[in-house]
Amino acid sequence: MDSELVQVASCGSEGEAENIRSFLLEQGIEAYVVGSTAATTIWYVGSALGGVRLFTAAADAQAARELIEHHETSTDEENWLCSECQAEVDRGFDRCWSCGKDREAIGTSTPQVSDQVIASDTENDQRSPTGDTTESTADSPIDPMVRRAFRSSMIGLGLLPIILHVYSMTLLFKRASQEEPLTQESNRLWYITLGVNILAGSVFVILYKLLSH
């Protein structure tokens, strides 16, 4: 096995990272989760700093990225709840990341999301990039397009800089143009991704000016 480890994904939570790790393991690729504890506590800050990261051997990195990308775009199912340990498992995965049980063997259910909107003060109301007030629920999933934009921006820091950041910005503004409002978590991640892209672009411009003299 190649001793060099390469980052292949940056996740929004420990559970998401473990789900992807289990998926890659089923495909014959060993992956490692790094930074899960800190990012689980404050996931939206930890993720922007590369908190919950997934690494594989350098030889498996490209295949892992392709599998992750294919998996994200090939499923429209909802997350499912493991009846064995009550852990929520990301849609499309057939094995629980927490207890390792197969989905078909233990039976599953869909996590219940509360319909009650969490009250907040007027000054603390957050608005989505579409201009609509964001509704906070007890368990709000991350918008797939925003998640894909965030991952592209993080991968772009080490692989294909600027190109992936431009792609990430395209996804952000495409999502902002849609009428459906974002959840509070998705809205927060939208702005974090925007900040990462702007920062990366600024660094690129500064380096270009320095090297051109």
XYZ file of N, CA and C in Angstrom:
639
model
N 0.844 -1.193 0.000
C 0.000 0.000 0.000
C 0.875 1.236 0.000
N 0.514 2.258 -0.815
C 1.285 3.491 -0.901
C 1.253 4.192 0.452
N 2.448 4.603 0.934
C 2.539 5.225 2.250
C 2.034 6.654 2.238
N 1.950 7.280 1.064
C 1.502 8.662 0.974
C -0.019 8.721 0.948
N -0.589 9.557 1.838
C -2.034 9.712 1.883
C -2.429 11.018 1.209
N -3.537 10.979 0.488
C -4.018 12.140 -0.248
C -5.471 12.405 0.135
N -5.806 13.681 0.364
C -7.182 14.028 0.696
C -8.062 13.898 -0.538
N -9.195 13.203 -0.372
C -10.102 13.002 -1.502
C -11.460 13.657 -1.284
N -11.754 14.061 -0.039
C -13.048 14.697 0.223
C -12.992 15.458 1.534
N -13.835 16.473 1.634
C -14.022 17.215 2.875
C -15.510 17.193 3.178
N -15.879 16.695 4.358
C -17.283 16.422 4.660
C -17.848 17.393 5.693
N -19.183 17.480 5.707
C -19.843 18.386 6.623
C -20.047 17.827 8.015
N -19.875 16.525 8.202
C -20.064 15.930 9.521
C -19.318 14.607 9.599
N -19.154 14.115 10.822
C -18.482 12.834 11.030
C -19.277 11.694 10.408
N -20.608 11.749 10.561
C -21.444 10.693 10.007
C -21.325 10.590 8.500
N -21.312 11.750 7.833
C -21.172 11.757 6.376
C -19.835 11.160 5.955
N -18.769 11.538 6.679
C -17.438 11.022 6.354
C -17.369 9.512 6.549
N -17.972 9.016 7.629
C -17.955 7.579 7.895
C -18.769 6.816 6.849
N -19.869 7.421 6.396
C -20.662 6.788 5.347
C -19.853 6.626 4.066
N -19.142 7.681 3.697
C -18.333 7.620 2.478
C -17.190 6.626 2.647
N -16.586 6.615 3.845
C -15.493 5.675 4.106
C -15.987 4.232 3.943
N -17.179 3.944 4.489
C -17.738 2.596 4.370
C -18.021 2.249 2.911
N -18.534 3.234 2.169
C -18.818 3.022 0.751
C -17.540 2.698 -0.018
N -16.472 3.457 0.238
C -15.206 3.206 -0.452
C -14.630 1.846 -0.071
N -14.803 1.472 1.207
C -14.298 0.178 1.659
C -14.996 -0.957 0.917
N -16.300 -0.792 0.662
C -17.040 -1.804 -0.094
C -16.534 -1.914 -1.532
N -15.958 -0.822 -2.031
C -15.405 -0.820 -3.385
C -13.936 -1.241 -3.404
N -13.408 -1.636 -2.235
C -12.029 -2.107 -2.163
C -11.000 -1.027 -1.929
N -11.440 0.169 -1.498
C -10.515 1.274 -1.245
C -10.526 1.623 0.241
N -9.376 1.535 0.881
C -9.248 1.875 2.301
C -9.148 3.389 2.439
N -9.990 3.957 3.293
C -9.994 5.407 3.507
C -9.887 5.708 4.993
N -9.445 6.914 5.320
C -9.220 7.308 6.706
C -9.881 8.659 6.969
N -10.609 8.739 8.095
C -11.277 9.979 8.487
C -10.384 10.729 9.464
N -10.164 12.004 9.205
C -9.288 12.826 10.040
C -10.048 14.060 10.501
N -9.929 14.389 11.797
C -10.501 15.623 12.331
C -11.973 15.553 12.646
N -12.494 14.353 12.921
C -13.936 14.208 13.090
C -14.459 14.831 14.374
N -13.712 14.754 15.464
C -14.223 15.213 16.757
C -14.479 16.705 16.772
N -13.490 17.493 16.353
C -13.634 18.945 16.377
C -14.730 19.401 15.434
N -14.790 18.810 14.266
C -15.757 19.246 13.270
C -17.176 18.835 13.636
N -17.339 17.775 14.390
C -18.663 17.385 14.838
C -19.207 18.399 15.832
N -18.332 18.995 16.634
C -18.740 19.984 17.620
C -19.191 21.269 16.948
N -18.396 21.771 16.015
C -18.749 22.982 15.274
C -18.500 22.697 13.794
N -19.385 21.926 13.189
C -19.105 21.376 11.861
C -18.965 22.439 10.800
N -19.739 23.531 10.914
C -19.706 24.506 9.829
C -18.421 25.305 9.825
N -17.744 25.437 10.970
C -16.442 26.097 11.014
C -15.354 25.094 10.700
N -15.445 23.902 11.308
C -14.431 22.872 11.100
C -14.316 22.460 9.650
N -15.434 22.387 8.957
C -15.394 21.974 7.563
C -14.709 23.009 6.696
N -14.965 24.281 6.964
C -14.339 25.330 6.170
C -12.837 25.318 6.336
N -12.372 24.844 7.474
C -10.940 24.761 7.732
C -10.401 23.383 7.394
N -11.196 22.562 6.750
C -10.771 21.206 6.398
C -10.975 20.252 7.547
N -11.988 20.500 8.394
C -12.189 19.740 9.617
C -12.345 18.250 9.425
N -13.462 17.794 8.830
C -13.686 16.362 8.634
C -13.206 16.000 7.234
N -12.041 15.393 7.179
C -11.421 15.108 5.880
C -11.266 13.606 5.674
N -11.305 13.215 4.425
C -11.194 11.803 4.065
C -9.945 11.623 3.215
N -9.087 10.680 3.630
C -7.824 10.432 2.939
C -7.773 8.994 2.429
N -7.082 8.812 1.309
C -6.782 7.474 0.800
C -5.325 7.450 0.356
N -4.832 6.259 0.043
C -3.492 6.162 -0.531
C -3.477 6.906 -1.860
N -2.314 7.468 -2.197
C -2.198 8.267 -3.419
C -2.626 7.478 -4.655
N -2.316 6.192 -4.668
C -2.646 5.357 -5.826
C -4.158 5.181 -6.000
N -4.914 5.338 -4.902
C -6.364 5.141 -4.957
C -7.134 6.449 -5.029
N -6.434 7.582 -4.959
C -7.097 8.880 -4.819
C -8.040 9.191 -5.977
N -7.577 9.039 -7.192
C -8.401 9.385 -8.354
C -9.641 8.509 -8.437
N -9.456 7.209 -8.219
C -10.599 6.293 -8.263
C -11.595 6.625 -7.160
N -11.085 6.992 -5.979
C -11.962 7.332 -4.855
C -12.789 8.568 -5.172
N -12.152 9.589 -5.742
C -12.878 10.816 -6.087
C -13.981 10.536 -7.107
N -13.673 9.711 -8.084
C -14.666 9.377 -9.106
C -15.833 8.600 -8.510
N -15.540 7.681 -7.596
C -16.602 6.913 -6.948
C -17.489 7.810 -6.101
N -16.864 8.740 -5.369
C -17.625 9.661 -4.521
C -18.519 10.544 -5.374
N -17.974 11.089 -6.455
C -18.753 11.964 -7.338
C -19.910 11.202 -7.977
N -19.636 9.979 -8.419
C -20.684 9.166 -9.038
C -21.771 8.829 -8.027
N -21.362 8.533 -6.809
C -22.333 8.171 -5.779
C -23.237 9.348 -5.446
N -22.685 10.556 -5.399
C -23.467 11.741 -5.055
C -24.511 12.054 -6.112
N -24.183 11.793 -7.365
C -25.086 12.164 -8.454
C -26.020 11.041 -8.883
N -25.833 9.847 -8.326
C -26.610 8.698 -8.803
C -27.750 8.308 -7.878
N -27.965 9.047 -6.781
C -29.020 8.660 -5.847
C -29.901 9.828 -5.475
N -31.211 9.595 -5.455
C -32.175 10.613 -5.042
C -32.933 10.160 -3.797
N -32.495 9.094 -3.149
C -33.183 8.558 -1.988
C -32.960 9.440 -0.764
N -33.849 9.275 0.217
C -33.691 9.980 1.477
C -32.737 9.203 2.383
N -32.201 9.899 3.384
C -31.385 9.219 4.385
C -32.233 8.167 5.092
N -31.584 7.143 5.646
C -32.334 6.112 6.358
C -31.787 5.939 7.765
N -32.643 5.429 8.639
C -32.316 5.281 10.053
C -32.072 3.814 10.366
N -30.893 3.516 10.916
C -30.547 2.142 11.275
C -31.369 1.709 12.486
N -32.126 0.630 12.353
C -32.962 0.159 13.459
C -32.144 -0.521 14.551
N -30.891 -0.829 14.255
C -30.033 -1.501 15.229
C -29.434 -0.517 16.231
N -28.887 0.604 15.731
C -28.217 1.566 16.622
C -28.803 2.968 16.535
N -29.852 3.151 15.702
C -30.544 4.431 15.547
C -29.676 5.527 14.935
N -28.610 5.135 14.237
C -27.763 6.132 13.568
C -28.367 6.477 12.212
N -28.294 7.755 11.849
C -28.786 8.170 10.538
C -27.693 7.934 9.499
N -28.051 7.256 8.425
C -27.086 6.889 7.390
C -27.428 7.629 6.107
N -26.422 8.163 5.452
C -26.617 8.932 4.228
C -27.275 8.086 3.147
N -28.136 8.712 2.361
C -28.884 8.004 1.323
C -27.938 7.285 0.357
N -28.357 6.140 -0.081
C -27.573 5.392 -1.057
C -26.617 4.382 -0.459
N -26.264 4.539 0.838
C -25.358 3.585 1.470
C -26.160 2.400 1.990
N -25.667 1.209 1.775
C -26.375 -0.002 2.174
C -25.856 -0.590 3.478
N -24.907 0.084 4.111
C -24.365 -0.407 5.376
C -24.251 0.743 6.364
N -24.637 0.495 7.617
C -24.569 1.527 8.657
C -23.115 1.812 9.012
N -22.754 3.108 9.018
C -21.374 3.474 9.335
C -21.065 3.285 10.814
N -22.111 3.269 11.675
C -21.897 3.189 13.118
C -21.722 1.754 13.613
N -22.658 0.864 13.231
C -22.601 -0.510 13.742
C -22.162 -1.520 12.685
N -22.098 -1.097 11.424
C -21.619 -1.983 10.365
C -22.643 -2.978 9.853
N -23.907 -2.860 10.293
C -24.940 -3.800 9.855
C -25.433 -3.449 8.452
N -25.787 -4.496 7.689
C -26.342 -4.289 6.358
C -27.777 -3.798 6.456
N -28.151 -2.940 5.530
C -29.480 -2.336 5.541
C -30.589 -3.373 5.412
N -30.430 -4.321 4.505
C -31.467 -5.317 4.269
C -31.632 -6.263 5.449
N -30.546 -6.495 6.189
C -30.591 -7.476 7.278
C -31.312 -6.951 8.513
N -31.256 -5.640 8.750
C -31.781 -5.093 10.009
C -33.074 -4.315 9.837
N -33.398 -3.925 8.615
C -34.587 -3.116 8.405
C -34.291 -1.657 8.720
N -35.015 -0.763 8.080
C -34.733 0.662 8.244
C -36.014 1.467 8.303
N -35.847 2.735 8.619
C -36.950 3.685 8.575
C -36.394 5.032 8.154
N -37.279 5.943 7.788
C -36.850 7.277 7.383
C -36.845 8.191 8.588
N -35.756 8.955 8.823
C -35.703 9.870 9.967
C -36.856 10.857 9.917
N -37.495 11.078 11.058
C -38.600 12.014 11.145
C -38.081 13.417 11.397
N -38.511 14.347 10.550
C -38.098 15.737 10.703
C -39.264 16.525 11.259
N -39.015 17.246 12.306
C -40.063 18.023 12.941
C -40.563 19.113 12.012
N -41.908 19.285 11.952
C -42.495 20.336 11.124
C -42.528 21.672 11.847
N -42.207 21.660 13.138
C -42.255 22.884 13.923
C -41.033 23.736 13.631
N -41.262 24.983 13.257
C -40.171 25.898 12.984
C -39.619 26.417 14.293
N -38.291 26.407 14.439
C -37.653 26.901 15.647
C -37.754 28.410 15.678
N -38.292 28.963 16.756
C -38.462 30.410 16.871
C -37.125 31.090 17.033
N -37.013 32.302 16.476
C -35.785 33.079 16.609
C -36.130 34.549 16.655
N -35.249 35.352 17.253
C -35.447 36.787 17.320
C -35.336 37.383 15.933
N -35.988 38.511 15.723
C -35.984 39.149 14.409
C -34.584 39.480 13.954
N -33.741 39.974 14.889
C -32.391 40.361 14.502
C -31.516 39.171 14.178
N -31.926 37.966 14.582
C -31.125 36.775 14.329
C -31.643 35.959 13.160
N -32.746 36.430 12.526
C -33.288 35.712 11.377
C -32.273 35.705 10.259
N -32.018 34.522 9.710
C -31.078 34.395 8.608
C -31.841 34.281 7.311
N -31.306 34.911 6.287
C -31.939 34.889 4.984
C -31.063 34.129 4.008
N -31.703 33.394 3.127
C -30.957 32.619 2.143
C -30.532 33.516 0.996
N -29.588 33.061 0.151
C -29.157 33.863 -0.991
C -30.293 34.174 -1.961
N -31.422 33.442 -1.886
C -32.550 33.711 -2.773
C -33.414 34.843 -2.260
N -33.151 35.300 -1.023
C -33.912 36.408 -0.476
C -35.025 35.975 0.442
N -35.305 34.678 0.560
C -36.357 34.185 1.432
C -35.808 33.873 2.802
N -36.641 34.082 3.823
C -36.220 33.772 5.177
C -36.041 32.279 5.326
N -34.917 31.857 5.911
C -34.610 30.445 6.074
C -35.367 29.884 7.260
N -36.026 28.747 7.090
C -36.711 28.073 8.173
C -35.787 27.045 8.784
N -35.653 27.092 10.124
C -34.786 26.152 10.822
C -35.624 25.027 11.386
N -35.281 23.804 11.058
C -35.962 22.648 11.607
C -35.003 21.874 12.470
N -35.551 20.904 13.214
C -34.722 20.140 14.145
C -33.647 19.358 13.409
N -33.929 18.976 12.168
C -32.958 18.180 11.414
C -33.064 18.545 9.942
N -32.283 19.538 9.504
C -32.371 20.032 8.138
C -31.222 19.487 7.314
N -31.500 18.777 6.224
C -30.426 18.230 5.394
C -29.731 19.325 4.602
N -28.495 19.042 4.201
C -27.736 19.981 3.386
C -28.170 19.839 1.926
N -28.404 20.958 1.268
C -28.784 20.943 -0.139
C -27.674 20.293 -0.971
N -28.001 19.320 -1.840
C -26.974 18.602 -2.618
C -26.110 19.520 -3.478
N -26.716 20.539 -4.090
C -25.940 21.429 -4.951
C -24.964 22.272 -4.144
N -25.404 22.726 -2.959
C -24.518 23.501 -2.086
C -23.382 22.619 -1.578
N -23.713 21.375 -1.226
C -22.679 20.449 -0.750
C -21.641 20.182 -1.840
N -22.117 20.017 -3.085
C -21.199 19.774 -4.190
C -20.317 21.000 -4.454
N -20.901 22.186 -4.310
C -20.125 23.419 -4.493
C -19.053 23.546 -3.420
N -19.407 23.179 -2.174
C -18.448 23.260 -1.071
C -17.290 22.291 -1.292
N -17.603 21.068 -1.688
C -16.544 20.077 -1.905
C -15.628 20.492 -3.056
N -16.219 21.064 -4.094
C -15.400 21.522 -5.219
C -14.441 22.614 -4.781
N -14.920 23.519 -3.917
C -14.051 24.604 -3.452
C -12.922 24.081 -2.583
N -13.194 23.052 -1.764
C -12.167 22.507 -0.887
C -11.148 21.691 -1.681
N -11.633 20.872 -2.617
C -10.714 20.088 -3.450
C -9.872 21.014 -4.315
N -10.458 22.139 -4.713
C -9.742 23.101 -5.535
C -8.561 23.742 -4.841
N -8.529 23.690 -3.512
C -7.390 24.250 -2.781
C -6.115 23.457 -3.039
N -6.272 22.179 -3.391
C -5.083 21.362 -3.633
C -5.013 20.782 -5.029
N -6.147 20.788 -5.741
C -6.188 20.170 -7.066
C -6.996 21.054 -8.010
N -6.407 21.426 -9.135
C -7.056 22.286 -10.128
C -7.602 23.574 -9.513
N -6.736 24.354 -8.845
C -7.195 25.620 -8.266
C -7.768 26.535 -9.327
N -8.648 27.421 -8.933
C -9.359 28.376 -9.768
C -10.395 27.678 -10.648
N -9.998 26.620 -11.352
C -10.959 25.927 -12.220
C -12.116 25.366 -11.393
N -11.778 24.666 -10.316
C -12.824 24.108 -9.456
C -13.545 25.192 -8.675
N -12.849 26.299 -8.380
C -13.502 27.390 -7.661
C -14.510 28.108 -8.558
N -14.181 28.240 -9.835
C -15.138 28.817 -10.784
C -16.356 27.902 -10.911
N -16.107 26.594 -10.966
C -17.207 25.626 -11.016
C -18.063 25.716 -9.757
N -17.393 25.865 -8.611
C -18.106 25.983 -7.338
C -18.985 27.227 -7.316
N -18.452 28.356 -7.794
C -19.230 29.598 -7.829
C -20.433 29.455 -8.763
N -20.243 28.745 -9.867
C -21.348 28.520 -10.799
C -22.487 27.763 -10.125
N -22.123 26.742 -9.340
C -23.137 25.973 -8.610
C -23.842 26.835 -7.570
N -23.074 27.682 -6.873
C -23.661 28.542 -5.843
C -24.714 29.478 -6.429
N -24.370 30.152 -7.505
C -25.298 31.123 -8.079
C -26.445 30.445 -8.820
N -26.198 29.245 -9.317
C -27.286 28.482 -9.917
C -28.311 28.117 -8.854
N -27.816 27.709 -7.669
C -28.731 27.374 -6.568
C -29.435 28.615 -6.044
N -28.733 29.746 -6.009
C -29.330 30.983 -5.508
C -30.450 31.479 -6.417
N -30.396 31.112 -7.688
C -31.413 31.567 -8.639
C -32.705 30.759 -8.543
N -32.668 29.653 -7.820
C -33.857 28.826 -7.673
C -34.799 29.417 -6.626
N -36.086 29.173 -6.780
C -37.085 29.762 -5.893
C -37.140 29.082 -4.533
N -36.831 27.810 -4.482
C -36.919 27.069 -3.218
C -35.892 27.593 -2.218
N -36.324 28.026 -1.017
C -35.376 28.571 -0.034
C -34.477 27.489 0.542
N -33.303 27.900 0.986
C -32.356 26.982 1.606
C -32.671 26.811 3.085
N -32.307 25.661 3.632
C -32.393 25.474 5.074
C -31.298 26.296 5.744
N -31.370 26.439 7.051
C -30.374 27.240 7.766
C -28.969 26.680 7.576
N -28.826 25.345 7.651
C -27.512 24.730 7.489
C -26.980 24.932 6.068
N -27.860 24.762 5.077
C -27.443 24.949 3.685
C -27.079 26.400 3.410
N -27.849 27.317 3.993
C -27.578 28.742 3.815
C -26.218 29.113 4.400
N -25.931 28.562 5.583
C -24.643 28.837 6.230
C -23.492 28.287 5.380
N -23.669 27.045 4.873
C -22.621 26.434 4.058
C -22.458 27.176 2.727
N -23.549 27.742 2.209
C -23.484 28.536 0.973
C -22.523 29.703 1.153
N -22.681 30.432 2.267
C -21.828 31.592 2.512
C -20.387 31.188 2.837
N -20.224 30.072 3.536
C -18.866 29.582 3.816
C -18.151 29.259 2.510
N -18.848 28.572 1.610
C -18.256 28.221 0.318
C -17.922 29.462 -0.493
N -18.821 30.443 -0.462
C -18.564 31.702 -1.164
C -17.295 32.361 -0.633
N -17.142 32.358 0.711
C -15.954 32.950 1.317
C -14.674 32.230 0.932
N -14.734 30.891 0.904
C -13.553 30.106 0.514
C -13.158 30.417 -0.931
N -14.151 30.513 -1.807
C -13.863 30.799 -3.219
C -13.265 32.189 -3.406
N -13.821 33.169 -2.691
C -13.298 34.535 -2.792
C -11.873 34.598 -2.265
N -11.634 33.928 -1.137
C -10.292 33.912 -0.554
C -9.294 33.246 -1.499
N -9.694 32.116 -2.080
C -8.806 31.410 -3.008
C -8.506 32.264 -4.234
N -9.527 32.957 -4.737
C -9.323 33.820 -5.888
C -8.400 34.982 -5.582
N -8.535 35.548 -4.374
C -7.685 36.666 -3.970
C -6.228 36.236 -3.864
N -6.006 35.054 -3.278
C -4.638 34.538 -3.154
C -4.032 34.297 -4.531
N -4.829 33.766 -5.447
C -4.340 33.508 -6.804
C -3.935 34.809 -7.497
N -4.756 35.853 -7.350
C -4.449 37.144 -7.978
C -3.169 37.733 -7.404
N -3.011 37.642 -6.067
C -1.811 38.176 -5.419
C -0.564 37.441 -5.899
N -0.637 36.105 -5.937
C 0.514 35.320 -6.393
C 0.840 35.607 -7.854
N -0.192 35.782 -8.660
C 0.029 36.073 -10.083
C 0.751 37.409 -10.263
N 0.337 38.410 -9.483
C 0.975 39.720 -9.584
C 2.424 39.673 -9.112
N 2.671 38.903 -8.041
C 4.033 38.805 -7.517
C 4.955 38.095 -8.503
N 4.442 37.040 -9.130
C 5.272 36.257 -10.045
C 5.446 36.929 -11.402
N 4.542 37.842 -11.740
C 4.626 38.496 -13.043
C 5.620 39.644 -13.074
N 6.076 40.081 -11.879
C 7.054 41.177 -11.814
C 8.475 40.633 -11.911
